[in-house]
mmCIF file of C-alpha atoms in Angstrom:
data_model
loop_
_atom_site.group_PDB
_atom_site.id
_atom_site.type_symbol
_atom_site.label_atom_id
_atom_site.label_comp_id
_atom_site.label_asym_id
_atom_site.label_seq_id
_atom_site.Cartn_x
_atom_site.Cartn_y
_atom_site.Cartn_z
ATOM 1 C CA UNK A 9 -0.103 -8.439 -4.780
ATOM 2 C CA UNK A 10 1.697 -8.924 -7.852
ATOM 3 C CA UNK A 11 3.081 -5.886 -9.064
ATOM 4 C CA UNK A 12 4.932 -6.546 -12.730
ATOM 5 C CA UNK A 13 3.519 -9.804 -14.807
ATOM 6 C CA UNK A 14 6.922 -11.352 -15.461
ATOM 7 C CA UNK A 15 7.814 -12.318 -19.064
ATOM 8 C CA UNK A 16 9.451 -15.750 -19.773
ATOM 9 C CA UNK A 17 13.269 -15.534 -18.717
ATOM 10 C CA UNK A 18 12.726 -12.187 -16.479
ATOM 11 C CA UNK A 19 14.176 -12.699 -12.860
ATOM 12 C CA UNK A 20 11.417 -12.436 -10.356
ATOM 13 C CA UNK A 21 12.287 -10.620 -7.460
ATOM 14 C CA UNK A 22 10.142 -10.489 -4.463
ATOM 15 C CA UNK A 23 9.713 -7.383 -2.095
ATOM 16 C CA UNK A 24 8.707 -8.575 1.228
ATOM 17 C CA UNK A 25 6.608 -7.045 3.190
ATOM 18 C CA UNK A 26 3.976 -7.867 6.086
ATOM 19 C CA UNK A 27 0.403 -8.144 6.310
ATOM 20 C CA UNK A 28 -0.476 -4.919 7.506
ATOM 21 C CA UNK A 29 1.459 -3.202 4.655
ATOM 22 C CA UNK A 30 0.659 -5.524 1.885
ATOM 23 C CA UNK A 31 1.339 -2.471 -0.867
ATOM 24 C CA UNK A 32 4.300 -1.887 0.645
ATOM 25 C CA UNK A 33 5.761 1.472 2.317
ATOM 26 C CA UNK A 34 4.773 4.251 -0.319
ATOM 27 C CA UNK A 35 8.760 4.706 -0.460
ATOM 28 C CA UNK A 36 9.664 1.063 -1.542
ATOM 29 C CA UNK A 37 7.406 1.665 -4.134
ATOM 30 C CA UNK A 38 9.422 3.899 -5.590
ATOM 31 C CA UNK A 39 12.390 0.995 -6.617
ATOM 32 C CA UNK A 40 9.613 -1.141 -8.717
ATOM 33 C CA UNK A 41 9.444 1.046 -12.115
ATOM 34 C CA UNK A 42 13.171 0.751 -11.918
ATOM 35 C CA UNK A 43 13.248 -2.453 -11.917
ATOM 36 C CA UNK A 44 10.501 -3.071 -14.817
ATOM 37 C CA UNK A 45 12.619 -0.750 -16.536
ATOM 38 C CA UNK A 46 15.062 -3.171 -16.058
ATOM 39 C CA UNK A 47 13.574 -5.927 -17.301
ATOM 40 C CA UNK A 48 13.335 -7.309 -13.342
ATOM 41 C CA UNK A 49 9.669 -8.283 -12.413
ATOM 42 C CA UNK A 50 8.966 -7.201 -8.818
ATOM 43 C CA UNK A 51 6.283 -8.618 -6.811
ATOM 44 C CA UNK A 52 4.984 -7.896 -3.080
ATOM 45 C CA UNK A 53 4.635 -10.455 -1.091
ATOM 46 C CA UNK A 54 4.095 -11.387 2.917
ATOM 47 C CA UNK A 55 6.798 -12.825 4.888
ATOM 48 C CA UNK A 56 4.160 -14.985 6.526
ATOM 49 C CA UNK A 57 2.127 -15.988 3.837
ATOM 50 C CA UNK A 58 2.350 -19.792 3.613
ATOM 51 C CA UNK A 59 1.147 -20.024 0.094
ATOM 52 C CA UNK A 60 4.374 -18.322 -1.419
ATOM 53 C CA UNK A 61 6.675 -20.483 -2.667
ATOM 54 C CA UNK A 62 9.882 -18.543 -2.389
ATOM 55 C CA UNK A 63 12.112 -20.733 -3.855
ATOM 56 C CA UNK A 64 10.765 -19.277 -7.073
ATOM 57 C CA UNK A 65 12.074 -15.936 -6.861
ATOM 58 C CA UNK A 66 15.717 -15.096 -8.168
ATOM 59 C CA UNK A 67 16.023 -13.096 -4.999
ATOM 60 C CA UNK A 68 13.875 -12.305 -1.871
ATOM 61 C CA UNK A 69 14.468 -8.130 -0.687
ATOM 62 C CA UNK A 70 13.141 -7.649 3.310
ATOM 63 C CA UNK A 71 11.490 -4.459 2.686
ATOM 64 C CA UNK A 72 8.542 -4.201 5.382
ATOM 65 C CA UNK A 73 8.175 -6.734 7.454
ATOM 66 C CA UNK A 74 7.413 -4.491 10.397
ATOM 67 C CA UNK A 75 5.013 -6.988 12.592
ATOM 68 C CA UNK A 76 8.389 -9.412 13.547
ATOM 69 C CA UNK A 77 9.024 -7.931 16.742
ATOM 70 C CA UNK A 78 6.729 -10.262 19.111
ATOM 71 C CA UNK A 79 7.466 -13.838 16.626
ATOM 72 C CA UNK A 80 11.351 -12.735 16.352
ATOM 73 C CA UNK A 81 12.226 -16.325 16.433
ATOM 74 C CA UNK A 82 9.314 -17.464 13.932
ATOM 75 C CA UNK A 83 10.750 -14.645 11.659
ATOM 76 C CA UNK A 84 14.297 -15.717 12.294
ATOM 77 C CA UNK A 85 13.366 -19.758 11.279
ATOM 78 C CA UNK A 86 11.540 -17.978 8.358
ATOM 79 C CA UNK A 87 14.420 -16.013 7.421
ATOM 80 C CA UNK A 88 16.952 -19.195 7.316
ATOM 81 C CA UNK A 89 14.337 -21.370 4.952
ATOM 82 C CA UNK A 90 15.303 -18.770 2.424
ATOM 83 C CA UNK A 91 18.002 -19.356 0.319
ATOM 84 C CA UNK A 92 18.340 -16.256 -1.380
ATOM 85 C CA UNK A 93 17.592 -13.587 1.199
ATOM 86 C CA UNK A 94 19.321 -10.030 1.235
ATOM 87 C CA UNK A 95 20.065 -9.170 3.660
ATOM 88 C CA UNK A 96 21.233 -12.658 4.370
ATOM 89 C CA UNK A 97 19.209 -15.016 7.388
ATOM 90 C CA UNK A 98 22.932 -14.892 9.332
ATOM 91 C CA UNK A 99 22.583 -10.801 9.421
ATOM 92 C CA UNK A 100 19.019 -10.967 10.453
ATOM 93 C CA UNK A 101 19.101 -13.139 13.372
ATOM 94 C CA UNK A 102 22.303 -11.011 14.507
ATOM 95 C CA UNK A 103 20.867 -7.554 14.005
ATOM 96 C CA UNK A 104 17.259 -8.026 14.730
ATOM 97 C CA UNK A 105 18.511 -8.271 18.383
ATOM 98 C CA UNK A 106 19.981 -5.088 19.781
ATOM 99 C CA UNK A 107 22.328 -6.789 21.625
ATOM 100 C CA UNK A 108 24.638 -6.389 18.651
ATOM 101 C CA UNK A 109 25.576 -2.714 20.032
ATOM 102 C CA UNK A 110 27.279 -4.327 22.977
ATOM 103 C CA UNK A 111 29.865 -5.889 20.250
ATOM 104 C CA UNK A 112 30.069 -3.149 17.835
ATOM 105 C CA UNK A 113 31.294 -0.883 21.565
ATOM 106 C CA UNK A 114 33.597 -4.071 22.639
ATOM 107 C CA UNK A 115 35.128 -3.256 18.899
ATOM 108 C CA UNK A 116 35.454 0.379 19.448
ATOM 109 C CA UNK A 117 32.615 1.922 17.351
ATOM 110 C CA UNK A 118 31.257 4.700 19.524
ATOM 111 C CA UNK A 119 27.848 3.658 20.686
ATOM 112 C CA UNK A 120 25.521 5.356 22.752
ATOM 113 C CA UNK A 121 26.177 3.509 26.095
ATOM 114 C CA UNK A 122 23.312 0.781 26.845
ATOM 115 C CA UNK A 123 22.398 -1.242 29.550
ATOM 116 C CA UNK A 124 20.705 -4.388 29.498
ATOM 117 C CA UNK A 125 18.116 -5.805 31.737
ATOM 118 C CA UNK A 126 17.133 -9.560 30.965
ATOM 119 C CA UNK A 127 13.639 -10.936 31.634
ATOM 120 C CA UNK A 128 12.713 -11.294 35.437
ATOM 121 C CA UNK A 129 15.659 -9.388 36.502
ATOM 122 C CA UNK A 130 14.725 -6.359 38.853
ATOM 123 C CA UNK A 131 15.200 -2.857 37.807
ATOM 124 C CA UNK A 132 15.714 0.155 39.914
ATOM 125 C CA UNK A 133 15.740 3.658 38.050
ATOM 126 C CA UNK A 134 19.099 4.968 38.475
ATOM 127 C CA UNK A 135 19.726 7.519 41.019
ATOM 128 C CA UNK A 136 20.305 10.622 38.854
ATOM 129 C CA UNK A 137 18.020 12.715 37.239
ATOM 130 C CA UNK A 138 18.622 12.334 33.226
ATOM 131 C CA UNK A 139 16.779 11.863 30.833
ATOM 132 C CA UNK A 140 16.548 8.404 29.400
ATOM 133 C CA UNK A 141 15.035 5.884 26.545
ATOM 134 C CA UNK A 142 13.366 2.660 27.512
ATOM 135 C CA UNK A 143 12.765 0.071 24.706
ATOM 136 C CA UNK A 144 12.703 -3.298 24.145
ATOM 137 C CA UNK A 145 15.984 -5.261 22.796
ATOM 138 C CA UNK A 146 13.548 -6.355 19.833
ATOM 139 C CA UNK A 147 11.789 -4.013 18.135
ATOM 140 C CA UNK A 148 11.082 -2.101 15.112
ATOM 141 C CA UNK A 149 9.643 1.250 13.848
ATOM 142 C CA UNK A 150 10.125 3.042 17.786
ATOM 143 C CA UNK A 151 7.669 0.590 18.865
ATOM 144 C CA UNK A 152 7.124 0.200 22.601
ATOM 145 C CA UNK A 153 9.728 3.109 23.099
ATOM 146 C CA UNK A 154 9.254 5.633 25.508
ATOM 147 C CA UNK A 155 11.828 8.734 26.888
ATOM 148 C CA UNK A 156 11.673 9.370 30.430
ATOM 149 C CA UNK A 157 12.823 12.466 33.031
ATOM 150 C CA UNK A 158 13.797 10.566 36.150
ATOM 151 C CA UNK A 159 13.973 14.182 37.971
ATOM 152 C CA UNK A 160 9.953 13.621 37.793
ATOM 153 C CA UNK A 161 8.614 11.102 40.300
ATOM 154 C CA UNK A 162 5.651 10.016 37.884
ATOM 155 C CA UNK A 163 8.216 9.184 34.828
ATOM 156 C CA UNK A 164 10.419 7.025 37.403
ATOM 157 C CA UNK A 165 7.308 5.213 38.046
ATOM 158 C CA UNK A 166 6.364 4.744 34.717
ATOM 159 C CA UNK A 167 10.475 3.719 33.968
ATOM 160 C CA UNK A 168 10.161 1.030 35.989
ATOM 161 C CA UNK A 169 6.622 -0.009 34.848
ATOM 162 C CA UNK A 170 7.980 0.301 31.463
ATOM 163 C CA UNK A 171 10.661 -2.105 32.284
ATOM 164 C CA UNK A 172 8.413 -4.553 34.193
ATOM 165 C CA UNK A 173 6.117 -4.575 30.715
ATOM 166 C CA UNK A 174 8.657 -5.649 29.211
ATOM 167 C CA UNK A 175 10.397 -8.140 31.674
ATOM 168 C CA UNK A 176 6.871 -9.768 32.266
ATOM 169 C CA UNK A 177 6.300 -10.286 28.436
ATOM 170 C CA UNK A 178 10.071 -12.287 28.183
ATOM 171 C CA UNK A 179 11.707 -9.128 26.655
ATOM 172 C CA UNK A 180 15.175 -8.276 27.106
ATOM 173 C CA UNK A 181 15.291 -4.479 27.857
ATOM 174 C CA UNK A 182 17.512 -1.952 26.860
ATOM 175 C CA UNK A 183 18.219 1.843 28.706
ATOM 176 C CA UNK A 184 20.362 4.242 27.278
ATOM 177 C CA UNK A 185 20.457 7.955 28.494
ATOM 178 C CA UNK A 186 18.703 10.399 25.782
ATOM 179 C CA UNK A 187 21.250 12.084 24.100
ATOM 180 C CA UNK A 188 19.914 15.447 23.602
ATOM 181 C CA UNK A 189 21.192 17.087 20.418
ATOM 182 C CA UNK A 190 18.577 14.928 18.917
ATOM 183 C CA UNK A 191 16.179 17.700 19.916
ATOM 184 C CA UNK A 192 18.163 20.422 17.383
ATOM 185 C CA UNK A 193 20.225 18.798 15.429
ATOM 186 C CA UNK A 194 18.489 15.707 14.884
ATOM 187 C CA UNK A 195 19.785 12.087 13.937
ATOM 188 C CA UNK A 196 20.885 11.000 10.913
ATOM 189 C CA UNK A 197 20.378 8.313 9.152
ATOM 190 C CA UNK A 198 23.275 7.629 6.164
ATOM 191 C CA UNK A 199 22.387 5.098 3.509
ATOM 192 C CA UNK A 200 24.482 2.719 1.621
ATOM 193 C CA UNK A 201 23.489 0.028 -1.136
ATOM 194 C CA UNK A 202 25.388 -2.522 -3.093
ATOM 195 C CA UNK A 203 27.529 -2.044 -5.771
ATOM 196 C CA UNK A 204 30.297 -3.886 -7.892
ATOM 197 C CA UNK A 205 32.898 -3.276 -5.527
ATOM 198 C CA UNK A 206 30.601 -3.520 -2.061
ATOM 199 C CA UNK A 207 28.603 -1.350 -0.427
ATOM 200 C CA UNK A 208 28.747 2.271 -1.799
ATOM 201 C CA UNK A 209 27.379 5.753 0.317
ATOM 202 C CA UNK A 210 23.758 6.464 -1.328
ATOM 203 C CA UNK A 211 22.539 9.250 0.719
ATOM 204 C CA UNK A 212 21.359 10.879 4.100
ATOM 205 C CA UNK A 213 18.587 12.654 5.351
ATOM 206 C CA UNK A 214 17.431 14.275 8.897
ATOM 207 C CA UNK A 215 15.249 12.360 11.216
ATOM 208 C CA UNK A 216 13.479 15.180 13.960
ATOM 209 C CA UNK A 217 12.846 14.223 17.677
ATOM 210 C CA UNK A 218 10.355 11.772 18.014
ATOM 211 C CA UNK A 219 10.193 10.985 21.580
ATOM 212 C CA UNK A 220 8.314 13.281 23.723
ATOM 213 C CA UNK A 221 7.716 10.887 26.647
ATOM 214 C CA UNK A 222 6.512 8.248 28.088
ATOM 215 C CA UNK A 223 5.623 4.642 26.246
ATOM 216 C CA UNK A 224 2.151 4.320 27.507
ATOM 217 C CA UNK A 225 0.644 1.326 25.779
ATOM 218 C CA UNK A 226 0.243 -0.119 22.348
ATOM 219 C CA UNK A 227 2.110 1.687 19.030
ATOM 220 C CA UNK A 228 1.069 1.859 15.569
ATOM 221 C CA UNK A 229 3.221 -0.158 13.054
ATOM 222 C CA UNK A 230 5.923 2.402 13.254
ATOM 223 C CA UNK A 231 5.977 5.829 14.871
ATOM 224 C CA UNK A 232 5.810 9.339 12.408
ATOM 225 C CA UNK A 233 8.789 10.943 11.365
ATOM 226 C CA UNK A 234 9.728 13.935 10.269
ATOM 227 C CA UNK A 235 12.178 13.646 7.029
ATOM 228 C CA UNK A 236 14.573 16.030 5.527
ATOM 229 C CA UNK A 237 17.148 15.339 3.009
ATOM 230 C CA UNK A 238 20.683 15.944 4.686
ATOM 231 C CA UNK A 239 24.533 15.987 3.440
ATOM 232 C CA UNK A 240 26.598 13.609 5.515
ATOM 233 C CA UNK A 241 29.115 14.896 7.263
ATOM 234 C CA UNK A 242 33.163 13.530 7.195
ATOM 235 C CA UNK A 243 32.857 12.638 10.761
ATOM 236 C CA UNK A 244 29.475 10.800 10.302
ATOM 237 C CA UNK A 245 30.979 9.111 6.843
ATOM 238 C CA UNK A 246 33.696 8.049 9.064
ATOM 239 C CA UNK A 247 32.092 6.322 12.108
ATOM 240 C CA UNK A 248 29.625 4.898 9.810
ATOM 241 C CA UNK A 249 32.673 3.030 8.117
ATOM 242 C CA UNK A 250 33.904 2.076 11.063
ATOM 243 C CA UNK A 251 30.430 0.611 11.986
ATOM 244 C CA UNK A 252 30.320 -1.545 8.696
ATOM 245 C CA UNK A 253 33.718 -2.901 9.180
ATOM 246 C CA UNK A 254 32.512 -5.089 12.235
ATOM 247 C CA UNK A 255 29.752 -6.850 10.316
ATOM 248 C CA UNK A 256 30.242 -10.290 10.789
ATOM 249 C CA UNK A 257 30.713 -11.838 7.630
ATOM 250 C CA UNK A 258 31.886 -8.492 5.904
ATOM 251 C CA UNK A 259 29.433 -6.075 3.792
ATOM 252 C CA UNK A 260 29.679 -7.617 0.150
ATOM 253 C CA UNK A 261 27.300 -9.864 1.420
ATOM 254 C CA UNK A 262 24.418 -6.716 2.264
ATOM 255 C CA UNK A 263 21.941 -5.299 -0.276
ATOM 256 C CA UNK A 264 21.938 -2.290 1.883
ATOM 257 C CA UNK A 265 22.699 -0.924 4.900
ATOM 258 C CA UNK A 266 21.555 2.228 7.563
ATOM 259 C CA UNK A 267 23.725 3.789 9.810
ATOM 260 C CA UNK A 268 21.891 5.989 12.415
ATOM 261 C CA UNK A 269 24.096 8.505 14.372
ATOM 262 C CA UNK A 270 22.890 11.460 16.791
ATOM 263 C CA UNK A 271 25.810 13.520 18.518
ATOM 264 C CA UNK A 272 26.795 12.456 21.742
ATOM 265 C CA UNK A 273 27.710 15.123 24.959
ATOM 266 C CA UNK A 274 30.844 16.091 23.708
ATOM 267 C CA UNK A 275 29.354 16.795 19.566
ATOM 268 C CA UNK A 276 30.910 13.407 18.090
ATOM 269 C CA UNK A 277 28.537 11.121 16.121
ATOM 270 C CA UNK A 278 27.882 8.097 17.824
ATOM 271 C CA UNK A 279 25.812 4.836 16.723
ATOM 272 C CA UNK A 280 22.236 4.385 17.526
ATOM 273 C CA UNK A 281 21.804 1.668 15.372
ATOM 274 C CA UNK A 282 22.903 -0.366 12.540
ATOM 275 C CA UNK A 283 19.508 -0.977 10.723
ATOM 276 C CA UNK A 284 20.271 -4.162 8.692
ATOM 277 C CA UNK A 285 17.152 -6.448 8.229
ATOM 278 C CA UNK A 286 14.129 -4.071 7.135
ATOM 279 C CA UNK A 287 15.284 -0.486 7.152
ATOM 280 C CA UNK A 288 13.414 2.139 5.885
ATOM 281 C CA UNK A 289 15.620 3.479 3.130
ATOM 282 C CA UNK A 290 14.242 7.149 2.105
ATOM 283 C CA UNK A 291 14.367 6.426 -1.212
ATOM 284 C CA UNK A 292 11.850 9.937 -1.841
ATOM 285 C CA UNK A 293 14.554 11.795 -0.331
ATOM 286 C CA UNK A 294 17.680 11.558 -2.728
ATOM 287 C CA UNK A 295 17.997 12.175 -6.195
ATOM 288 C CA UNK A 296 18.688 9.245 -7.992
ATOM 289 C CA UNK A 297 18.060 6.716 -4.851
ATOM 290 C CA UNK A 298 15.788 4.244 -6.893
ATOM 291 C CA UNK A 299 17.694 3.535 -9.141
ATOM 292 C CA UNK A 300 20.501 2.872 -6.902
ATOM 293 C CA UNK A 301 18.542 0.819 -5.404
ATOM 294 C CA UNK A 302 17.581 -1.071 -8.649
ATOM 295 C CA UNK A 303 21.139 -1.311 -9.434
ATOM 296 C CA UNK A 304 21.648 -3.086 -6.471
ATOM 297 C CA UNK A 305 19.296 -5.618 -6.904
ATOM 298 C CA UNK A 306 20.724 -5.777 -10.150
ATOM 299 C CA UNK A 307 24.088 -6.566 -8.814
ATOM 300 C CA UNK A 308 23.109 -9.335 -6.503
ATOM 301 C CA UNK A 309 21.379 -10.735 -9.448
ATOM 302 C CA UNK A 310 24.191 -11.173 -11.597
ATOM 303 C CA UNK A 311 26.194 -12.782 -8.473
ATOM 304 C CA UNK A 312 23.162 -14.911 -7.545
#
C-alpha cells in the first residue's frame, strides 16, 4: 500500500486508513501528489495492521479508519501506542464518544439538544409527535442511524427497537429531535487545517438530507452524500469558533478540524458535531484544499 518510495532523509508520513478502504477515500487521495511535491513520502497504511511499525513514520494522519465504531476501545489503546498521532490519542478518545456534546452545551456552544440513554436503561418514546434521530453514542459515517416520526405508530415501535439494538449490544444511545432545515437548507460542514499560527478556516461545502427513515439493520461503511461546495456564513464562522475554543487541550495541537452545523427552529446554526478523529475533509470541493492540507502536514512536521 505504499504510495511514494521514500528517498533517504524524506519524512515518511503515514495516511491511515482501515481495511476495507485500503486505497484510501478517493478524496484523501487527493493530498498525496502534494506531498511528493513536497518532498514528503506518503504511504497508506491500516490502523490494525500488526505488521506496521509506526514508530517509523515522522507522523501518523487518521484519515479512514471508518470500521472503529464496534472495537472503540481497541482503537482508543491503538491510538495512545502512537506517539506521533494527529489528531492526538487525548482528542480521539474524547471525541470518538459523542458524549463530548453534553460539555461543549454545559460551555455554551449551541448544540442540538441530546439525550442520553445508557446500556440496559429502559426507553419510552416521548409523548409528542416529532420527528427524531436515533444513533449510537459511537459511531461513524451515519452508521446505525435512523430518523423517526413518532406521530406514526410503526416508527415508535421501531424507536424503541432501535434503542433496545443498541442497549442490548452495550451502546450508549443518543436522541436528538430532527432539526428540519436540514431538508432545504442542508448542513454544513466548515473545514479548518493547521497553520503557523493554529488552525486556519479552509473551506465549506453543503451536505443534503440523508435520513429518510428508519435504521433497519446493517450500514455500509458510511452512508452517500450529496456534496456541494458552500461559502460559510459569519454566523456559522462564529459558532464554529466558539466550538474550537472548548477543545480540551486547545487547537494548536489539531491537524484539522470539522465543524458541522444545521439551523436550529429559530434559523441559528447550531453544532451537530465536532468531527475530530477521522473526518472526511472534502478536499475535491475547494480550490486549493490539498495543498492546504499538505501544508499542514508540513507544519506539524517542522514542530515534530
Amino acid at each position: 500500500m505504499t504510495n511514494h518510495q521514500p528517498t533517504r532523509g524524506e519524512p515518511r508520513v503515514a495516511l491511515v486508513t482501515c481495511s476495507r478502504l485500503v486505497d484510501l477515500d478517493p478524496d484523501d487521495r487527493l493530498v498525496i501528489a502534494p506531498l511528493a511535491a513536497r518532498q514528503i513520502a506518503a504511504e497508506v497504511v491500516v490502523w490494525d495492521d500488526p505488521d506496521v511499525d509506526w514508530a517509523s513514520y515522522n507522523l501518523v494522519v487518521l484519515r479512514s479508519p471508518w470500521d472503529y465504531a464496534l472495537r472503540r476501545d481497541e482503537f482508543v489503546a491503538w491510538a495512545a501506542s502512537v506517539a506521533a498521532l494527529v489528531n492526538p490519542a487525548d482528542v480521539v478518545r474524547w471525541n470518538t464518544d459523542k458524549r463530548y456534546l453534553a460539555e461543549l452545551s454545559a460551555a455554551g456552544v449551541p448544540t442540538v439538544p441530546t439525550s442520553w440513554v445508557e446500556p440496559r436503561e429502559t426507553w419510552q418514546p416521548p409523548a409528542d409527535s416529532g420527528e427524531y434521530v436515533i444513533k449510537p453514542a459511537v459511531s461513524a459515517g451515519s452508521q446505525d442511524t435512523g430518523r423517526y416520526d413518532l406521530a406514526d405508530p410503526e416508527h415508535r415501535d421501531l424507536a424503541a427497537a432501535h434503542v433496545r439494538r443498541l442497549s442490548e449490544a452495550g451502546r450508549v444511545t443518543m436522541i436528538q429531535p430532527y432539526l428540519t432545515a436540514v431538508d432545504t437548507e442542508g448542513e454544513t460542514a466548515l473545514l479548518f487545517l493547521a497553520g503557523p499560527d493554529g488552525l486556519a478556516f479552509s473551506h465549506a461545502i453543503r451536505k443534503g438530507p440523508m435520513l429518510t427513515g428508519p435504521d433497519l439493520g446493517p450500514d455500509d461503511l458510511y452512508k452517500a452524500e450529496e456534496i456541494t461546495a458552500r461559502t460559510a456564513r459569519p454566523e456559522q464562522l462564529a459558532v464554529a469558533e466558539r466550538t474550537l475554543a472548548t477543545v480540551p487541550g486547545g487547537t494548536r495541537q489539531l491537524l484539522y478540524a470539522r465543524v458541522d452545523l444545521i439551523p436550529g427552529p429559530d434559523g441559528d446554526p447550531v453544532l451537530v458535531e465536532l468531527e475530530l478523529t477521522e473526518p472526511s475533509l472534502f478536499l475535491g470541493y475547494a480550490e486549493g484544499a490539498p495543498d492546504r492540507l499538505a501544508d499542514a502536514i508540513t507544519t506539524h512536521l517542522t514542530r515534530s
